PDB file of C-alpha atoms in Angstrom:
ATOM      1  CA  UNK J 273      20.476 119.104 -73.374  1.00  0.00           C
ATOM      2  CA  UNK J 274      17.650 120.749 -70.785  1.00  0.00           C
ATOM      3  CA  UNK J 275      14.812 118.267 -70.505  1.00  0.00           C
ATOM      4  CA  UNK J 276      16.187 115.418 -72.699  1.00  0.00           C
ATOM      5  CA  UNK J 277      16.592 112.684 -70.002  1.00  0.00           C
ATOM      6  CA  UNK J 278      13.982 110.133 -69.271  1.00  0.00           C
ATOM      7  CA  UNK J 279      12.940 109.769 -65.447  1.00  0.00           C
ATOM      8  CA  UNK J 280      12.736 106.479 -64.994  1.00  0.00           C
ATOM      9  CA  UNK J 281      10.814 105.104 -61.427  1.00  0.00           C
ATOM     10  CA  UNK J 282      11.856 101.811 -60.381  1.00  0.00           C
ATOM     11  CA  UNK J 283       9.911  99.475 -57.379  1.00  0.00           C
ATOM     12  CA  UNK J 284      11.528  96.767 -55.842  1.00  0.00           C
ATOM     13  CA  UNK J 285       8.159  93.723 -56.233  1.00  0.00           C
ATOM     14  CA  UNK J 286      10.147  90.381 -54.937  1.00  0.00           C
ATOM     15  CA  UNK J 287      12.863  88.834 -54.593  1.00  0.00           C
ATOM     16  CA  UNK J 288      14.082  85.529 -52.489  1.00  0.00           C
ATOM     17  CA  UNK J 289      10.630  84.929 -52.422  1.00  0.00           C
ATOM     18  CA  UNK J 290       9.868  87.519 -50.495  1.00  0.00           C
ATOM     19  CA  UNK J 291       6.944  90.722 -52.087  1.00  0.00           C
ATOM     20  CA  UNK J 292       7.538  94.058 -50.847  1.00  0.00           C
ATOM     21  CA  UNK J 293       5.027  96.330 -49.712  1.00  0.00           C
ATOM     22  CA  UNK J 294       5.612  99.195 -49.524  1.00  0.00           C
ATOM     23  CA  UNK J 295       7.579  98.661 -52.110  1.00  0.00           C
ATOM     24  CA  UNK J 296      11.688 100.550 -52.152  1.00  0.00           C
ATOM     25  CA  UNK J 297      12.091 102.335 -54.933  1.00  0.00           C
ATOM     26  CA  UNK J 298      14.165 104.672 -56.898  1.00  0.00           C
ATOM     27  CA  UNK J 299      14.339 107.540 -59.497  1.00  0.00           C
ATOM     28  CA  UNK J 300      17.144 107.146 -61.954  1.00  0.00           C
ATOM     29  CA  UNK J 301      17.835 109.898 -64.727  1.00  0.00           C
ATOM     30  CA  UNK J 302      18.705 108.660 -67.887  1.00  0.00           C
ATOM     31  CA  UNK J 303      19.654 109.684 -71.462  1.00  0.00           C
ATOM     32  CA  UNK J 304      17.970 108.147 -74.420  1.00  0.00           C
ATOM     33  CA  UNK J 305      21.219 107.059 -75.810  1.00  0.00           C
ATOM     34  CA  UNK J 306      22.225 105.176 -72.708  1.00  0.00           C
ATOM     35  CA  UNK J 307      21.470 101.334 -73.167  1.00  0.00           C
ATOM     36  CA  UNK J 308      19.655  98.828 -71.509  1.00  0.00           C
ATOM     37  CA  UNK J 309      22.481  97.469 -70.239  1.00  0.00           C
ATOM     38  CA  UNK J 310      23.880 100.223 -68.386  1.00  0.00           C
ATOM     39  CA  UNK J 311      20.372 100.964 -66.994  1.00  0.00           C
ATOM     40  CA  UNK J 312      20.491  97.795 -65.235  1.00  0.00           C
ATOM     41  CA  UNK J 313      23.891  98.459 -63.931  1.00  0.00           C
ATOM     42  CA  UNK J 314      22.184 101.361 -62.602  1.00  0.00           C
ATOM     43  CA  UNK J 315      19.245  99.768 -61.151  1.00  0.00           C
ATOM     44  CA  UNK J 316      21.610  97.156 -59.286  1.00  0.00           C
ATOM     45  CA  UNK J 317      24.331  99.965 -57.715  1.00  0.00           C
ATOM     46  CA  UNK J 318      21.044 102.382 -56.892  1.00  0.00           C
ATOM     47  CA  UNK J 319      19.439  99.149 -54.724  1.00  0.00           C
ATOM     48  CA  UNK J 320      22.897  97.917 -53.074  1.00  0.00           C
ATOM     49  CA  UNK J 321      23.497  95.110 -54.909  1.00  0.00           C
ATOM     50  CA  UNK J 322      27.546  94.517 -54.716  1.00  0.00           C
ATOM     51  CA  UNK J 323      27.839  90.841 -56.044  1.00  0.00           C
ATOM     52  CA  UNK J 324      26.987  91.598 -59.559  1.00  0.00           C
ATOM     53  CA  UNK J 325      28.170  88.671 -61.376  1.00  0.00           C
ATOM     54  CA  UNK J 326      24.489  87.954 -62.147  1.00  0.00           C
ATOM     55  CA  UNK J 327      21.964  87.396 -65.171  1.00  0.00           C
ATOM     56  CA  UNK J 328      20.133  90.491 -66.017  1.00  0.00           C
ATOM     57  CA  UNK J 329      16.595  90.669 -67.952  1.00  0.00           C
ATOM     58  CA  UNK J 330      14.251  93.192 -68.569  1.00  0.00           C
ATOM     59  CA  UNK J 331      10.644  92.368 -69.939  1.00  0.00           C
ATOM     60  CA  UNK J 332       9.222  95.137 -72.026  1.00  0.00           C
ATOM     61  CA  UNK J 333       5.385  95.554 -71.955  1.00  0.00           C
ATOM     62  CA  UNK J 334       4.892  93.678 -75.032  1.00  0.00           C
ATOM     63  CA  UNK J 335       7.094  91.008 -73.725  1.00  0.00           C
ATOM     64  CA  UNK J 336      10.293  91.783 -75.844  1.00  0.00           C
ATOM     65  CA  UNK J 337      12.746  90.292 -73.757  1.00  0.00           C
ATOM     66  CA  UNK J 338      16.045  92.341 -73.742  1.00  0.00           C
ATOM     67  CA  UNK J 339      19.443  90.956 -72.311  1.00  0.00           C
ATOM     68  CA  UNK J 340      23.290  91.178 -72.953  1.00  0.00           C
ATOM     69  CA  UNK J 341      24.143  88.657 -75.640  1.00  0.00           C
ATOM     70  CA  UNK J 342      27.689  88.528 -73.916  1.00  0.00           C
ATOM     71  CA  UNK J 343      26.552  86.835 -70.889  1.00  0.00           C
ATOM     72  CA  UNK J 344      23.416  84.920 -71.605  1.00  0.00           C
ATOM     73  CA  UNK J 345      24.608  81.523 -73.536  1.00  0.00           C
ATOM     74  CA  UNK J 346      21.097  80.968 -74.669  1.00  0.00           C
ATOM     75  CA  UNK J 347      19.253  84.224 -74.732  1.00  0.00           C
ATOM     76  CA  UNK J 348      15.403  83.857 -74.505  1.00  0.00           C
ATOM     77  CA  UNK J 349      13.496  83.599 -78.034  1.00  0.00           C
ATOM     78  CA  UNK J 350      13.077  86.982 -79.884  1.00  0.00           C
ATOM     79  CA  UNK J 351      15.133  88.800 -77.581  1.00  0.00           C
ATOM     80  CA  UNK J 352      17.018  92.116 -78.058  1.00  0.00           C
ATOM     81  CA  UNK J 353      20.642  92.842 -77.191  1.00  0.00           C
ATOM     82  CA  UNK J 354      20.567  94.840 -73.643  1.00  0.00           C
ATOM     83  CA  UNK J 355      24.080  96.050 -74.817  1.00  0.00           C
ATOM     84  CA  UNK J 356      23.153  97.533 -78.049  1.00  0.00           C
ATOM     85  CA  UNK J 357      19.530  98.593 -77.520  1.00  0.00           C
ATOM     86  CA  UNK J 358      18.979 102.020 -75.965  1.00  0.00           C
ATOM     87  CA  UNK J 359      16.557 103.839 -74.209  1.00  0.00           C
ATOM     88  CA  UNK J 360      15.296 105.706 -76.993  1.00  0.00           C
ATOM     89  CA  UNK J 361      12.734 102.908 -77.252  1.00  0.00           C
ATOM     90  CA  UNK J 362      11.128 103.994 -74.734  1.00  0.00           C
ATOM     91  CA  UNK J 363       8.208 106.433 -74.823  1.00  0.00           C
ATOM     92  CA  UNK J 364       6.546 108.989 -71.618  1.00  0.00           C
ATOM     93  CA  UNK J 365       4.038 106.271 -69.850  1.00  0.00           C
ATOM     94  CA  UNK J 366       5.770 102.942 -70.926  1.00  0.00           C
ATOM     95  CA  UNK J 367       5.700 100.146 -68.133  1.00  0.00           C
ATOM     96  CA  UNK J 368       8.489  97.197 -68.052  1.00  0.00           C
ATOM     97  CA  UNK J 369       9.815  94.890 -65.970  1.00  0.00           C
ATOM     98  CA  UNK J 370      13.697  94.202 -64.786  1.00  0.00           C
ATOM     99  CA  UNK J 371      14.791  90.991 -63.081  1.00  0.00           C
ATOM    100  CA  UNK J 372      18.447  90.478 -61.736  1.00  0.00           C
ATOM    101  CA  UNK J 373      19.271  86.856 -60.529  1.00  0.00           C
ATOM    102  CA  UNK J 374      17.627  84.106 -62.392  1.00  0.00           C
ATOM    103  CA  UNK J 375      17.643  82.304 -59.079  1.00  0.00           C
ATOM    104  CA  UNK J 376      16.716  84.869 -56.197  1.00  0.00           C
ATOM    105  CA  UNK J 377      14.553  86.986 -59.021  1.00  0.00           C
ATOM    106  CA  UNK J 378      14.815  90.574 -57.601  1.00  0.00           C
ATOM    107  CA  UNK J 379      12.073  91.849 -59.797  1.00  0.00           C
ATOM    108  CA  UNK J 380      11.231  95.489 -60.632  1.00  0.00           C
ATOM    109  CA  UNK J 381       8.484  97.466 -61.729  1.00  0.00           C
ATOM    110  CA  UNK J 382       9.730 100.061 -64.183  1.00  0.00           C
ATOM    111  CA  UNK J 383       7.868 103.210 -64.832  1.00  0.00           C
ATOM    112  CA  UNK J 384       8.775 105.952 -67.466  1.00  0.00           C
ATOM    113  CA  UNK J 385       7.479 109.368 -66.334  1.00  0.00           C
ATOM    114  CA  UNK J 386       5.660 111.657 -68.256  1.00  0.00           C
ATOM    115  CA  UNK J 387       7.751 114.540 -68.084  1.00  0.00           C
ATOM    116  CA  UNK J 388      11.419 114.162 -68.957  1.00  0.00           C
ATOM    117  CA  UNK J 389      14.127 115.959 -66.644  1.00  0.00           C
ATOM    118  CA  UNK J 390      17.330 118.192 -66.765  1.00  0.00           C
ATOM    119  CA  UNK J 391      20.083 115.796 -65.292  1.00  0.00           C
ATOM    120  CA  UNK J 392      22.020 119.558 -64.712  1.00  0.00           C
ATOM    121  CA  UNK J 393      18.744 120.200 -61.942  1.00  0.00           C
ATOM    122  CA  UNK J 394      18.504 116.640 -60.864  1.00  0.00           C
ATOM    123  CA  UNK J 395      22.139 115.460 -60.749  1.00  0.00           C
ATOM    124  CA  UNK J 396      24.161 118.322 -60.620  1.00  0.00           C
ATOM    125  CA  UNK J 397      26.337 117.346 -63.450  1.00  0.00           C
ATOM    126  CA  UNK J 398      25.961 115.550 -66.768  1.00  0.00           C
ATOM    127  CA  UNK J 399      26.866 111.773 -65.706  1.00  0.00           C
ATOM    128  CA  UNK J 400      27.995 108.982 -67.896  1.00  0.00           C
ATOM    129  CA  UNK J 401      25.578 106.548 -66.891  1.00  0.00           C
ATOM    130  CA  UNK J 402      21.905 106.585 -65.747  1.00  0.00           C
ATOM    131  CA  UNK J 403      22.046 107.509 -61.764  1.00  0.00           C
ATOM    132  CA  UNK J 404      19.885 107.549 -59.328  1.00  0.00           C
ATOM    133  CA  UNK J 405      18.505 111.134 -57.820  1.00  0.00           C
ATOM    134  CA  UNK J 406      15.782 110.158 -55.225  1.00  0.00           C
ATOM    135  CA  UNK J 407      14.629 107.310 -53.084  1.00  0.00           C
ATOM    136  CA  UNK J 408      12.677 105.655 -50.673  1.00  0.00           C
ATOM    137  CA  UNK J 409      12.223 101.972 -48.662  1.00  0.00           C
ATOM    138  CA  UNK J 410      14.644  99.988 -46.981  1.00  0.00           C
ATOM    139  CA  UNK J 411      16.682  97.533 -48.997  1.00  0.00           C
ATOM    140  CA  UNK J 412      17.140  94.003 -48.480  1.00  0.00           C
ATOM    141  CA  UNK J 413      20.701  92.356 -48.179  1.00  0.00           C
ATOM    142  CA  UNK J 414      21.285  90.585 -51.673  1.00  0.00           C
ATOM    143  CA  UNK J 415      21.888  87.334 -49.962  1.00  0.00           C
ATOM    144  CA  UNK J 416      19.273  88.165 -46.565  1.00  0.00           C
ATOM    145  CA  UNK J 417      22.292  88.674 -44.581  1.00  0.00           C
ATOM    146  CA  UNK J 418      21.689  91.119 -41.549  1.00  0.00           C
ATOM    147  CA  UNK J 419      25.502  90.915 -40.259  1.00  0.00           C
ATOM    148  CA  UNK J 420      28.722  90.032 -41.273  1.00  0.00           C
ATOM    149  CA  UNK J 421      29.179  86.423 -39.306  1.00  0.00           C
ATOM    150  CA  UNK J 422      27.746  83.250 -38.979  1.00  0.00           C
ATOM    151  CA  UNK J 423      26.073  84.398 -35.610  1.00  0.00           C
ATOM    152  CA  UNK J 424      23.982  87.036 -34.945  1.00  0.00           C
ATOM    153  CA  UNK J 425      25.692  90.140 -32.721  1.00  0.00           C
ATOM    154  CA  UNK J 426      24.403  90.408 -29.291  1.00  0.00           C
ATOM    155  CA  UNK J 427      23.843  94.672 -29.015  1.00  0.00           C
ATOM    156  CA  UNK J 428      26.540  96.007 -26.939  1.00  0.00           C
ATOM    157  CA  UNK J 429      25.074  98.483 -24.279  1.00  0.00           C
ATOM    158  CA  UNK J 430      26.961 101.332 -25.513  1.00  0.00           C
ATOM    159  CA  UNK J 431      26.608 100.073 -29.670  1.00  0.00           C
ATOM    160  CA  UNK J 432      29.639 103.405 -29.967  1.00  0.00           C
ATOM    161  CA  UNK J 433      32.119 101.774 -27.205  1.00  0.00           C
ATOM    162  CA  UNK J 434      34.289  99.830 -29.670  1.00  0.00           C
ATOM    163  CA  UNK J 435      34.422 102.652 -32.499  1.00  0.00           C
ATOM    164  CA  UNK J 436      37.664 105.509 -31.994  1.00  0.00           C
ATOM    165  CA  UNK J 437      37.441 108.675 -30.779  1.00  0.00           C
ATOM    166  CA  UNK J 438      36.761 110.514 -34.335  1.00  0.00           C
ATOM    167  CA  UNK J 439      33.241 111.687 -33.468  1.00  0.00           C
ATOM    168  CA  UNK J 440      32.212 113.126 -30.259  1.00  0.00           C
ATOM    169  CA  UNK J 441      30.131 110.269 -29.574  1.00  0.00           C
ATOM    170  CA  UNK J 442      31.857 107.346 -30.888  1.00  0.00           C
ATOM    171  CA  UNK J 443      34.135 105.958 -28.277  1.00  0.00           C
ATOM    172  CA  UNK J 444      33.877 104.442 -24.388  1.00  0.00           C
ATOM    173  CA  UNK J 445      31.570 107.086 -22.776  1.00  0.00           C
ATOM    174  CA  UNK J 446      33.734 109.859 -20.561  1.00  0.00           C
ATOM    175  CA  UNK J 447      32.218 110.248 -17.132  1.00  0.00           C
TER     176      UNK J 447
END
């Protein structure tokens, strides 16, 4: 099992319109036999993402589009099943792309490193699905959202006043 998972970078480009630079990104460990689909998963939990009810497509490098059959009603021409298709088709080096949202197009450059990894050293255990094991970048809100509300906050003086007494510092400040 020692060395058998791919390392897998992934950039953040665009989405909403918007390019990135310097561009978020992630390392996700992943086993050959995992599939496409459950890389995507990955991608989308490892960048925040928590309304998932959205249209998933990666590009490969010589544009072989793959996507789950169950959720596209008219997959794109020549495409391959994201649910069926693994990672073994990918090789040390390989480039690809990975869109989520047909609309907002979050779109991600995909990398495959040139060394493979332990997921024991990485992860710490042997998980179930491709996971993420470093970062960087900050991530945009899905939906551009910046607070929960239809107004922005104005900052409180004391930003800990309204939080309990849990922490030492949370709380209204003792004098």
């Amino acid at each position: 099992m020692a060395r058998t998972w791919l390392s897998i970078r992934v950039e953040l480009v665009s989405g909403r319109g918007e390019d990135y630079w310097p561009r978020p990104g992630r390392l996700l460990a992943a086993a050959r036999s995992h599939t496409f689909e459950q890389l995507g998963m990955a991608i989308d939990l490892a960048f925040a993402r928590w309304d998932l009810a959205h249209l998933r497509l990666f590009t490969l490098a010589d544009q072989t589009p793959v996507c789950s059959f169950r959720t596209w009603e008219d997959a794109p021409d020549d495409a391959v099943d994201s649910d069926r298709t693994t990672l073994s088709r990918l090789a040390p080096g390989d480039q690809f792309a990975y869109v989520f949202d047909m609309g907002d197009d979050w779109a991600h450059l995909c990398t495959v490193a040139d060394h493979r990894v332990d997921p024991l050293d990485e992860l710490g255990l042997l998980a179930a699905q491709p996971t993420p094991y470093r970062g960087w970048g900050d991530l945009p809100d899905q939906y551009g959202r910046r607070w929960d509300g239809a107004a922005a906050p104005r900052r409180p003086s004391n930003p800990s006043a309204d939080l309990p007494p849990i922490l030492p510092w949370w709380g209204p400040r003792r004098r």
